[in-house]
Protein backbone atom coordinates (compact mmCIF):
# COMPACT_ATOMS: atom_id res chain seq x y z
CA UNK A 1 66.45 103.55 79.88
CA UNK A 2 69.26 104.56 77.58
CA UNK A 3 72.32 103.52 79.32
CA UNK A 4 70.74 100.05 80.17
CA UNK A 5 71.34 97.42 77.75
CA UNK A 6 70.22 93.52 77.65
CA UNK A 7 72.64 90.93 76.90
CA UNK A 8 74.13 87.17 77.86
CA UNK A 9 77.39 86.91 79.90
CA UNK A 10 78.74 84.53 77.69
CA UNK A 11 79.24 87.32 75.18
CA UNK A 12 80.38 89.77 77.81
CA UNK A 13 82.16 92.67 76.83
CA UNK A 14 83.38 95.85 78.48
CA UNK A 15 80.84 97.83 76.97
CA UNK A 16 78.41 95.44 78.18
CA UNK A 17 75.36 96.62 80.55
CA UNK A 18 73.26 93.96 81.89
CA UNK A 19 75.00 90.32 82.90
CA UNK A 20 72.46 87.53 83.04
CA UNK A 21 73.72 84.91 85.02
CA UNK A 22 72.18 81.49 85.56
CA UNK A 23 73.54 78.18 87.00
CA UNK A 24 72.44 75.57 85.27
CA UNK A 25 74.38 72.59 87.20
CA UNK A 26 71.88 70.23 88.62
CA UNK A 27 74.90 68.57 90.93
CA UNK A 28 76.56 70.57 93.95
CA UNK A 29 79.70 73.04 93.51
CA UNK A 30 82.68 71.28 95.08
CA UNK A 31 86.09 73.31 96.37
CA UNK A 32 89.42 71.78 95.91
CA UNK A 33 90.13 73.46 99.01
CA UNK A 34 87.46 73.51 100.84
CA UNK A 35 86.03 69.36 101.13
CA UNK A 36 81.92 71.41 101.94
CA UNK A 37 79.30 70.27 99.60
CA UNK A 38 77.34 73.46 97.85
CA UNK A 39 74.21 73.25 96.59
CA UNK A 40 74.34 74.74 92.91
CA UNK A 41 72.88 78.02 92.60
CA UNK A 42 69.26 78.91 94.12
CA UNK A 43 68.65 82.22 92.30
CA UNK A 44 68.90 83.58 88.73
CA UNK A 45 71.03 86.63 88.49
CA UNK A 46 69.92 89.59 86.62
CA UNK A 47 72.93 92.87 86.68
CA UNK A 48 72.25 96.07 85.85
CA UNK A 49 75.60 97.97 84.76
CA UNK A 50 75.09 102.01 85.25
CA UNK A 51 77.98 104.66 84.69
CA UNK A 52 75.55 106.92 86.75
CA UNK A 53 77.27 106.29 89.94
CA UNK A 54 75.07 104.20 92.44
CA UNK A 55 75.34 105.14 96.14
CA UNK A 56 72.05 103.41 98.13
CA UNK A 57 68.81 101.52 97.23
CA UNK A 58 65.22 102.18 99.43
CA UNK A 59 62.95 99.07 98.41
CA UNK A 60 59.41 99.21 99.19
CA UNK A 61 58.34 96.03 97.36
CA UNK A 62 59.52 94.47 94.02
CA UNK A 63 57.71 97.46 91.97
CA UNK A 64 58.93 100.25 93.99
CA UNK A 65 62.91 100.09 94.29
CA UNK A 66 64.66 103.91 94.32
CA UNK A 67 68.37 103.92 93.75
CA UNK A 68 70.18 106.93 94.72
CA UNK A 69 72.68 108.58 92.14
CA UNK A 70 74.77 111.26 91.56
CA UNK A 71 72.97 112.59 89.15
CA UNK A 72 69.38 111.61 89.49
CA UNK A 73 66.96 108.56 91.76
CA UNK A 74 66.45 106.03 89.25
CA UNK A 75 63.27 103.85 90.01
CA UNK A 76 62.96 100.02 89.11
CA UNK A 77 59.89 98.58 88.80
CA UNK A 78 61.11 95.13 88.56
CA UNK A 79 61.43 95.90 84.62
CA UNK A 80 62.43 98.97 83.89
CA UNK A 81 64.05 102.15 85.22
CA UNK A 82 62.99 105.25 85.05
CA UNK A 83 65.33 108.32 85.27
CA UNK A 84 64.07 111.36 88.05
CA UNK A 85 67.02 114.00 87.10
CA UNK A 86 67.61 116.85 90.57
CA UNK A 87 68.80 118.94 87.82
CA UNK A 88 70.78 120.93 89.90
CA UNK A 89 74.57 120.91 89.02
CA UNK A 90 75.38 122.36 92.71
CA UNK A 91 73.89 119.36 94.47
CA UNK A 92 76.22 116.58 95.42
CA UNK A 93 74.23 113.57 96.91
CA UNK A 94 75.39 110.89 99.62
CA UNK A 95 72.67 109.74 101.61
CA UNK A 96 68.79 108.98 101.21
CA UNK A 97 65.95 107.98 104.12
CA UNK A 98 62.31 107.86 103.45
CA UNK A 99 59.07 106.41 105.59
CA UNK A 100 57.25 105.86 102.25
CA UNK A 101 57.57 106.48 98.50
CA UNK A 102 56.63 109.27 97.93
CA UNK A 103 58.44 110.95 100.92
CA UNK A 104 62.15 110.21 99.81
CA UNK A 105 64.99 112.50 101.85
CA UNK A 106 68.32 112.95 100.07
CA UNK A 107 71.74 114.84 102.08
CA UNK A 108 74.52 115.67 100.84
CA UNK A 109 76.22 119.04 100.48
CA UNK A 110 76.30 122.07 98.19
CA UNK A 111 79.64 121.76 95.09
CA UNK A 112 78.85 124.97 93.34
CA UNK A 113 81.49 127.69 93.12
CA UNK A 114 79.60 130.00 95.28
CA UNK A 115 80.05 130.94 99.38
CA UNK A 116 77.38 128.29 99.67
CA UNK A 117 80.31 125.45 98.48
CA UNK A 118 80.69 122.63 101.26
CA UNK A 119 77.36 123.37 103.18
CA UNK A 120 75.46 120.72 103.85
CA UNK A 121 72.21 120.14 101.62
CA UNK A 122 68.84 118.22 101.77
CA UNK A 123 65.98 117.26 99.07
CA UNK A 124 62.84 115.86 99.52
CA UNK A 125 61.70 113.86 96.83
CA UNK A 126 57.44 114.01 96.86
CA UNK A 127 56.57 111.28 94.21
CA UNK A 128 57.04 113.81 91.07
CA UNK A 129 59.35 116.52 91.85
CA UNK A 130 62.17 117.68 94.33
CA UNK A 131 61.87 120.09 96.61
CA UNK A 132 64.91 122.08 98.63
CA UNK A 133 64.86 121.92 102.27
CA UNK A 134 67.25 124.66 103.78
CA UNK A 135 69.47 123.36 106.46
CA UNK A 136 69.17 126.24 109.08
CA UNK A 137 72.44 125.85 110.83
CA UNK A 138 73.27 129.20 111.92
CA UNK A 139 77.21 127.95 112.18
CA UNK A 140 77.79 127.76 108.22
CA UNK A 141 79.98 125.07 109.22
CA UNK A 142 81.26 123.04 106.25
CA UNK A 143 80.11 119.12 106.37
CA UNK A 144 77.95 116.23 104.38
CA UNK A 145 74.86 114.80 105.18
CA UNK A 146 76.46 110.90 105.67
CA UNK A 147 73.16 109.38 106.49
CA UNK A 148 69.60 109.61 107.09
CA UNK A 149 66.70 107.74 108.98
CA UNK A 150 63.39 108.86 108.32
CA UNK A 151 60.40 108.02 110.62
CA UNK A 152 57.23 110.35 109.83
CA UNK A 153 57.74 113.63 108.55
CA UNK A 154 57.81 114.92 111.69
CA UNK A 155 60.71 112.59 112.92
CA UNK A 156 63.79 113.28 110.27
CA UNK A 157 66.93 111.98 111.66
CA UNK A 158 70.39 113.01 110.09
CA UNK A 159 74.16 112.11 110.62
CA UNK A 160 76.82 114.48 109.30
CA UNK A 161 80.63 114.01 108.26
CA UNK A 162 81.32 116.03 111.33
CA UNK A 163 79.84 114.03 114.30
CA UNK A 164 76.50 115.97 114.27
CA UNK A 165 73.07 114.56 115.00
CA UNK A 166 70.16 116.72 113.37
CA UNK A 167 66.43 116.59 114.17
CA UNK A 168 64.39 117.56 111.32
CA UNK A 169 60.65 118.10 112.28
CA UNK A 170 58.65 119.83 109.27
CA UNK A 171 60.71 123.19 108.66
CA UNK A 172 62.65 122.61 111.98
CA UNK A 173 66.50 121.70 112.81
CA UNK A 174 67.62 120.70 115.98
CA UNK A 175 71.36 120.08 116.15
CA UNK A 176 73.20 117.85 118.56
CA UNK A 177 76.99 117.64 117.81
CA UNK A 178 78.61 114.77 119.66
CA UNK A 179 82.31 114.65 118.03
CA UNK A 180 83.47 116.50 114.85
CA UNK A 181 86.27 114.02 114.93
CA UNK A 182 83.16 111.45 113.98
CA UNK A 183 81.20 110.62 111.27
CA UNK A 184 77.83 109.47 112.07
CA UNK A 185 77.74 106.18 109.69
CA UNK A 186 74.18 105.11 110.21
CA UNK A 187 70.84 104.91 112.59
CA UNK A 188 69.08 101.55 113.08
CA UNK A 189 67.47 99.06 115.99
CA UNK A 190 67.98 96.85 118.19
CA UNK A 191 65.66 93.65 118.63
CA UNK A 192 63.24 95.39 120.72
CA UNK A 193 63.13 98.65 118.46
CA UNK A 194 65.09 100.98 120.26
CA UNK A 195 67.02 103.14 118.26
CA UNK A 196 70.73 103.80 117.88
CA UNK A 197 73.29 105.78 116.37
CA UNK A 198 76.46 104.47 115.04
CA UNK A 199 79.16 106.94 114.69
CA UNK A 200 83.17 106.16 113.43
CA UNK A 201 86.42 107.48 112.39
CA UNK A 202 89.48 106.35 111.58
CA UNK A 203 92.94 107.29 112.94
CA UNK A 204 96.40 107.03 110.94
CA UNK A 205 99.73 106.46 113.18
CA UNK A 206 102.07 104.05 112.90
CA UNK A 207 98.96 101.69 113.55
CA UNK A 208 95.92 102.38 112.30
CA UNK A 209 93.11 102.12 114.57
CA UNK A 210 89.07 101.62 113.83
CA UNK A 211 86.82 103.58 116.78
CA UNK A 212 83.36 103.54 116.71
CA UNK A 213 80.56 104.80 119.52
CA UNK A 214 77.00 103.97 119.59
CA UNK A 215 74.16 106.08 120.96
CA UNK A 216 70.55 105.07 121.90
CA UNK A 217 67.85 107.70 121.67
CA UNK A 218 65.60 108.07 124.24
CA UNK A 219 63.02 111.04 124.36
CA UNK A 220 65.22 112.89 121.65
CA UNK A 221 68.29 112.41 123.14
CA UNK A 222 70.96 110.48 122.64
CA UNK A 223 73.09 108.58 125.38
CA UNK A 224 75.72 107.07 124.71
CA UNK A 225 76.01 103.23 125.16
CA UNK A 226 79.32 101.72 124.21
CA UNK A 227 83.08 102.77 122.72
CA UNK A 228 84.83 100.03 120.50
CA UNK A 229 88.30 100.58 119.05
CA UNK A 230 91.31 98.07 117.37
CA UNK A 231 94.28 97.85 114.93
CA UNK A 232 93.53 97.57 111.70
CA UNK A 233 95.45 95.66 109.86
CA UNK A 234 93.50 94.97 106.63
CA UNK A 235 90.47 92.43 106.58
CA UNK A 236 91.31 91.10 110.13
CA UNK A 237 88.39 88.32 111.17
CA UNK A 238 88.77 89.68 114.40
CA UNK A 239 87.94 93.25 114.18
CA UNK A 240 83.92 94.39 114.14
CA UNK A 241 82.31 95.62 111.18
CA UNK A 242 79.19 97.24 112.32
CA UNK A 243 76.61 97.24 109.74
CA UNK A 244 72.56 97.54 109.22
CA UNK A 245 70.33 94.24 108.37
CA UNK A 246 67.21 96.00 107.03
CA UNK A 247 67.32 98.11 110.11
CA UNK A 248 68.62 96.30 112.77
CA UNK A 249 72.57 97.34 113.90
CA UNK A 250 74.83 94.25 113.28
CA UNK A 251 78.08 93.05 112.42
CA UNK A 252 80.70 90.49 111.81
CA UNK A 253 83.55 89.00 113.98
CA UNK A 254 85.59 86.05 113.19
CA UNK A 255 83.70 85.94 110.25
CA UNK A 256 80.40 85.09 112.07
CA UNK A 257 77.67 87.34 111.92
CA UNK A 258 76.85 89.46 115.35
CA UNK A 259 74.02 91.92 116.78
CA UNK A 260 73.90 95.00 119.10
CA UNK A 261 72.34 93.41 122.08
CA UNK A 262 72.25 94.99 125.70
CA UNK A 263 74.67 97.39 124.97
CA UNK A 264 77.40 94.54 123.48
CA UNK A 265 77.71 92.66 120.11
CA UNK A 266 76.85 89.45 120.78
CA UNK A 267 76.90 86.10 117.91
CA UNK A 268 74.36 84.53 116.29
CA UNK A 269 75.71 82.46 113.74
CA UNK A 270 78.25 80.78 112.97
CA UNK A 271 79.55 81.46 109.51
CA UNK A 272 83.24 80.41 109.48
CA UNK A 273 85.07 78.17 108.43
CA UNK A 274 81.99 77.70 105.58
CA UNK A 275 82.27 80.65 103.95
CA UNK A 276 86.20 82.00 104.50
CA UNK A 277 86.09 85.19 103.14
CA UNK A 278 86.27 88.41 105.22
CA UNK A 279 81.71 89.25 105.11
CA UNK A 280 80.42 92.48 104.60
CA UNK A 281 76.94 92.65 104.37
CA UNK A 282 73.76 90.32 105.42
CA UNK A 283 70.39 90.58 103.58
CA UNK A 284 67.86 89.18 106.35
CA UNK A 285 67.74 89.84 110.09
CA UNK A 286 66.47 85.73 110.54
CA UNK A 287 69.23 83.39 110.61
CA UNK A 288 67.14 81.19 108.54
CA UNK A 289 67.86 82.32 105.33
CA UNK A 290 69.91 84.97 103.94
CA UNK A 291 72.06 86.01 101.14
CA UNK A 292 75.79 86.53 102.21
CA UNK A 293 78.61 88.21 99.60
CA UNK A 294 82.10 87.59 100.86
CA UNK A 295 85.55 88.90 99.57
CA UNK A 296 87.81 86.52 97.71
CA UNK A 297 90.98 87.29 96.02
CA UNK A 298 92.12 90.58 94.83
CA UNK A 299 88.88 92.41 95.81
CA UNK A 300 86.59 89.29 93.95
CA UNK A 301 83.49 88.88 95.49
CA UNK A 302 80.93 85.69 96.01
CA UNK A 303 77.88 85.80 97.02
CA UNK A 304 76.40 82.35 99.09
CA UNK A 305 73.07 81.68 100.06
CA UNK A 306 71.41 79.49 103.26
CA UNK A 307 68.31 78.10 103.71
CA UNK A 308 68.44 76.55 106.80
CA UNK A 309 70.00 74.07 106.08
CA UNK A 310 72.59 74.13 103.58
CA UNK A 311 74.60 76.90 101.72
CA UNK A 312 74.53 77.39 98.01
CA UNK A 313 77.32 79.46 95.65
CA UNK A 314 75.24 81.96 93.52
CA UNK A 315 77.95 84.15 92.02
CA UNK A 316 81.55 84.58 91.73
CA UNK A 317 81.77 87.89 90.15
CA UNK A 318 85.65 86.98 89.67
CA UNK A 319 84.88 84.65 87.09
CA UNK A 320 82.96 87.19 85.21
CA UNK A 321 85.97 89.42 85.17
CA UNK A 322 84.71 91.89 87.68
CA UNK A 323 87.23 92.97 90.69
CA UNK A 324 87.49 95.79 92.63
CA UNK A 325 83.66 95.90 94.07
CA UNK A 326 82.41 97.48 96.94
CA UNK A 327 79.52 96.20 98.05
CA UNK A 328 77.26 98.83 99.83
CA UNK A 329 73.85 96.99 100.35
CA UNK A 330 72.15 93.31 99.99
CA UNK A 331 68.24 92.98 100.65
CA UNK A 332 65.48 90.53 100.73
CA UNK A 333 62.08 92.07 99.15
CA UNK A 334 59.49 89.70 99.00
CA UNK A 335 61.67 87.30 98.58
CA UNK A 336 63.69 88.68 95.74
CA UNK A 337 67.04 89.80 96.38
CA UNK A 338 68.56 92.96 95.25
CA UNK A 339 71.88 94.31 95.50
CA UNK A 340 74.33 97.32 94.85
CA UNK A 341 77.67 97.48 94.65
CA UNK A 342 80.19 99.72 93.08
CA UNK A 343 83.35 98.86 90.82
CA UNK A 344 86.40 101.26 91.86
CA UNK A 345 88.46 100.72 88.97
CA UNK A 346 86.24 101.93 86.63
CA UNK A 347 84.15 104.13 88.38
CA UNK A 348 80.73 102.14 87.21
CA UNK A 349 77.85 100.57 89.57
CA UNK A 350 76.34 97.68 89.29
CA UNK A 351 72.81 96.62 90.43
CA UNK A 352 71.96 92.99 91.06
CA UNK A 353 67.96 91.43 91.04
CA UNK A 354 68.40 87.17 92.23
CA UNK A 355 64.93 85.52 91.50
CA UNK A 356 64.12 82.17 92.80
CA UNK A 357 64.57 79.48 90.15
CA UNK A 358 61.53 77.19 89.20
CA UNK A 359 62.41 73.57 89.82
C-alpha cells in the first residue's frame, strides 16, 4: 500500500508511517507517583500511520479486518492493506455495520453541489464492488447516517444525526423518529441479548449538560428504558460515558468500568485508583482480561493491559511524541488486539495491531 511505510520508532520522524514498538524490560514499570508494580509490556506494538482519515474498524478474524475511510474501506489481512476506492466524490462516509464480509453497510450523507447535498446516503459493500442503496425518505430531510447495526440482510438497523431510527429490510425503509434534538450514537446488547439503542446530545448554557436515552427493541419497536443527564465539566470521573464492548452497551464511572443491566448501569470492576486516567474504551466484555487506553496529560494516551491478575503498561503514546488522539475503538480478535484512533492536530489516523510476545 503506497502511503504505508515500515520503519523503527527510534528513528521516528514526522513523515514516518508505521511505529514498531516493543518493550524489552524484563523487570516491572514503576511510577514515582503511583507506588503499583506493572508488569513490563505483554504485547508488541505494530502502528499503522494513514492520512486517509480512519473513522471505524469491523474485524472478522485476524485476516479479515475492514477499516472505514473517507475515501475508500481499506482491508488488513494481518500483512497488508488493500485499498477498495467508493469512487464517488459526492459520498461522505461516517458509519459502517455488516453481519459478514462480504455484506459491509456504510451511511453517511450526500456532499455534492447538487439538491441532493445533506441527504442521507447508504452503500453496501458485496465483497468486490459497492452498490447504492437509495434512502426512500419521502421527507428530504437533511441528516447523517451516525451509526449502523446490521443483523441479516433483512434486519438493517440505522441511527441518524437527527434522532431517527430506520429499518432497512432488502429495498425497504421504515422510519421511527424519536427526537431530532438526538443523535442516535450506537445499537448494542445487553447480557442476555436484548437489544438497545443509545441516543445523545449535548446542550450549551452557562453549564453544559450530557443527556442520553436508551431504547430496547422489542418486536420492531423501540421503548424507551432510561433518561441520564449531568454537568459537564471536562473529564469528570463521575459522569457516564456510555460505550460498546464488542456489542454489549457499557460505560465508565469513577473511572471503573460499568454495564447496562435491568434498565441501570451497574459496576463491574474496579479500575481506579490503578489506572487514574479518565477511560474511554474497553476491548473485552470478560473482566478477565482486557486492553484499557486511558488519557494522560495534554490529550496523551496509555494503553494498560490485565490478565487477571495484574496490570501491565503497553504504550505511552506521549513518549512517542503523539498528543491529541481520539481513540474511537479497541478490540480483541483472536487474541490479537487492534486499535484506531485519530490524531486531531494533524488530521492523520493511526491503526494499532498488539501481538502477544513469545517468552
Amino acid at each position: 500500500m503506497k502511503n504505508i511505510i515500515s520503519f523503527q520508532v527510534c528513528i521516528f520522524t514526522a513523515l514516518c508511517s508505521v511505529f514498531i514498538v516493543s518493550c524489552s524490560e524484563d523487570s516491572p514499570v514503576t511510577s514515582n507517583e503511583d507506588p503499583y508494580q506493572f508488569d513490563s509490556a505483554r504485547y508488541d506494538w505494530t502502528l499503522y500511520s494513514n492520512s486517509n482519515w480512519l473513522l471505524d474498524f469491523n474485524a472478522f478474524d485476524t485476516s479479515n479486518i475492514f477499516l472505514l475511510g473517507t475515501g475508500n474501506l481499506l482491508k488488513y489481512d494481518g500483512v497488508n492493506f488493500t485499498e477498495n476506492y467508493y469512487n464517488d466524490q459526492s459520498f461522505d462516509p461516517l458509519s459502517m455495520g455488516s453481519y459478514d464480509k462480504d455484506n459491509i453497510y456504510i451511511g453517511g450523507n450526500d456532499r455534492s453541489v447538487s439538491v441532493n447535498n445533506g441527504k442521507p446516503r447508504l452503500k453496501k459493500w458485496n465483497g468486490s464492488t459497492f452498490n447504492e442503496i437509495t434512502i426512500n425518505d419521502s421527507t428530504n430531510r437533511l441528516y447523517q447516517i451516525f451509526c449502523i447495526e446490521a443483523i441479516n440482510e433483512n434486519e438493517i438497523w440505522m441511527g441518524s444525526t437527527k434522532g431517527d431510527l430506520i429499518h432497512y429490510d432488502n429495498g425497504n425503509f421504515e422510519f421511527l423518529r424519536i427526537d431530532s434534538t438526538f443523535f442516535i450514537r450506537m445499537f448494542g446488547t445487553d447480557e442476555t441479548g436484548n437489544s438497545y439503542a443509545v441516543a445523545t446530545k449535548t446542550v450549551f448554557d452557562s453549564l453544559t449538560f450530557n443527556f442520553f436515552n436508551i431504547y430496547k427493541k422489542e418486536n420492531n419497536q423501540w421503548k424507551w428504558t432510561l433518561e441520564y443527564s449531568d454537568v459537564y465539566t471536562g473529564y469528570d470521573l463521575n459522569e457516564i460515558s456510555p460505550s460498546r464492548i464488542k456489542t454489549e452497551i457499557s460505560g465508565f464511572r469513577n473511572n471503573n468500568i460499568v454495564k447496562y443491566r435491568n434498565n441501570t448501569f451497574q459496576e463491574i470492576f474496579q479500575v481506579r485508583p490503578i489506572v487514574p486516567y479518565p477511560l474511554t474504551q474497553l476491548s473485552d466484555t470478560s473482566t478477565n482480561y482486557f486492553l484499557l487506553p486511558g488519557i494522560s496529560g495534554d490529550r496523551g494516551f496509555e494503553f494498560f493491559h490485565w490478565n487477571g491478575t495484574k496490570w501491565s503498561r503497553e504504550i505511552d503514546l506521549s513518549q512517542m511524541g503523539i498528543y491529541s488522539q481520539i481513540i474511537s475503538k479497541v478490540e480483541n480478535v483472536d487474541g490479537k488486539y487492534f486499535t484506531l484512533f485519530q490524531n486531531g492536530s494533524n488530521g492523520m489516523s493511526m491503526f494499532g495491531v498488539g501481538v502477544i510476545k513469545n517468552k
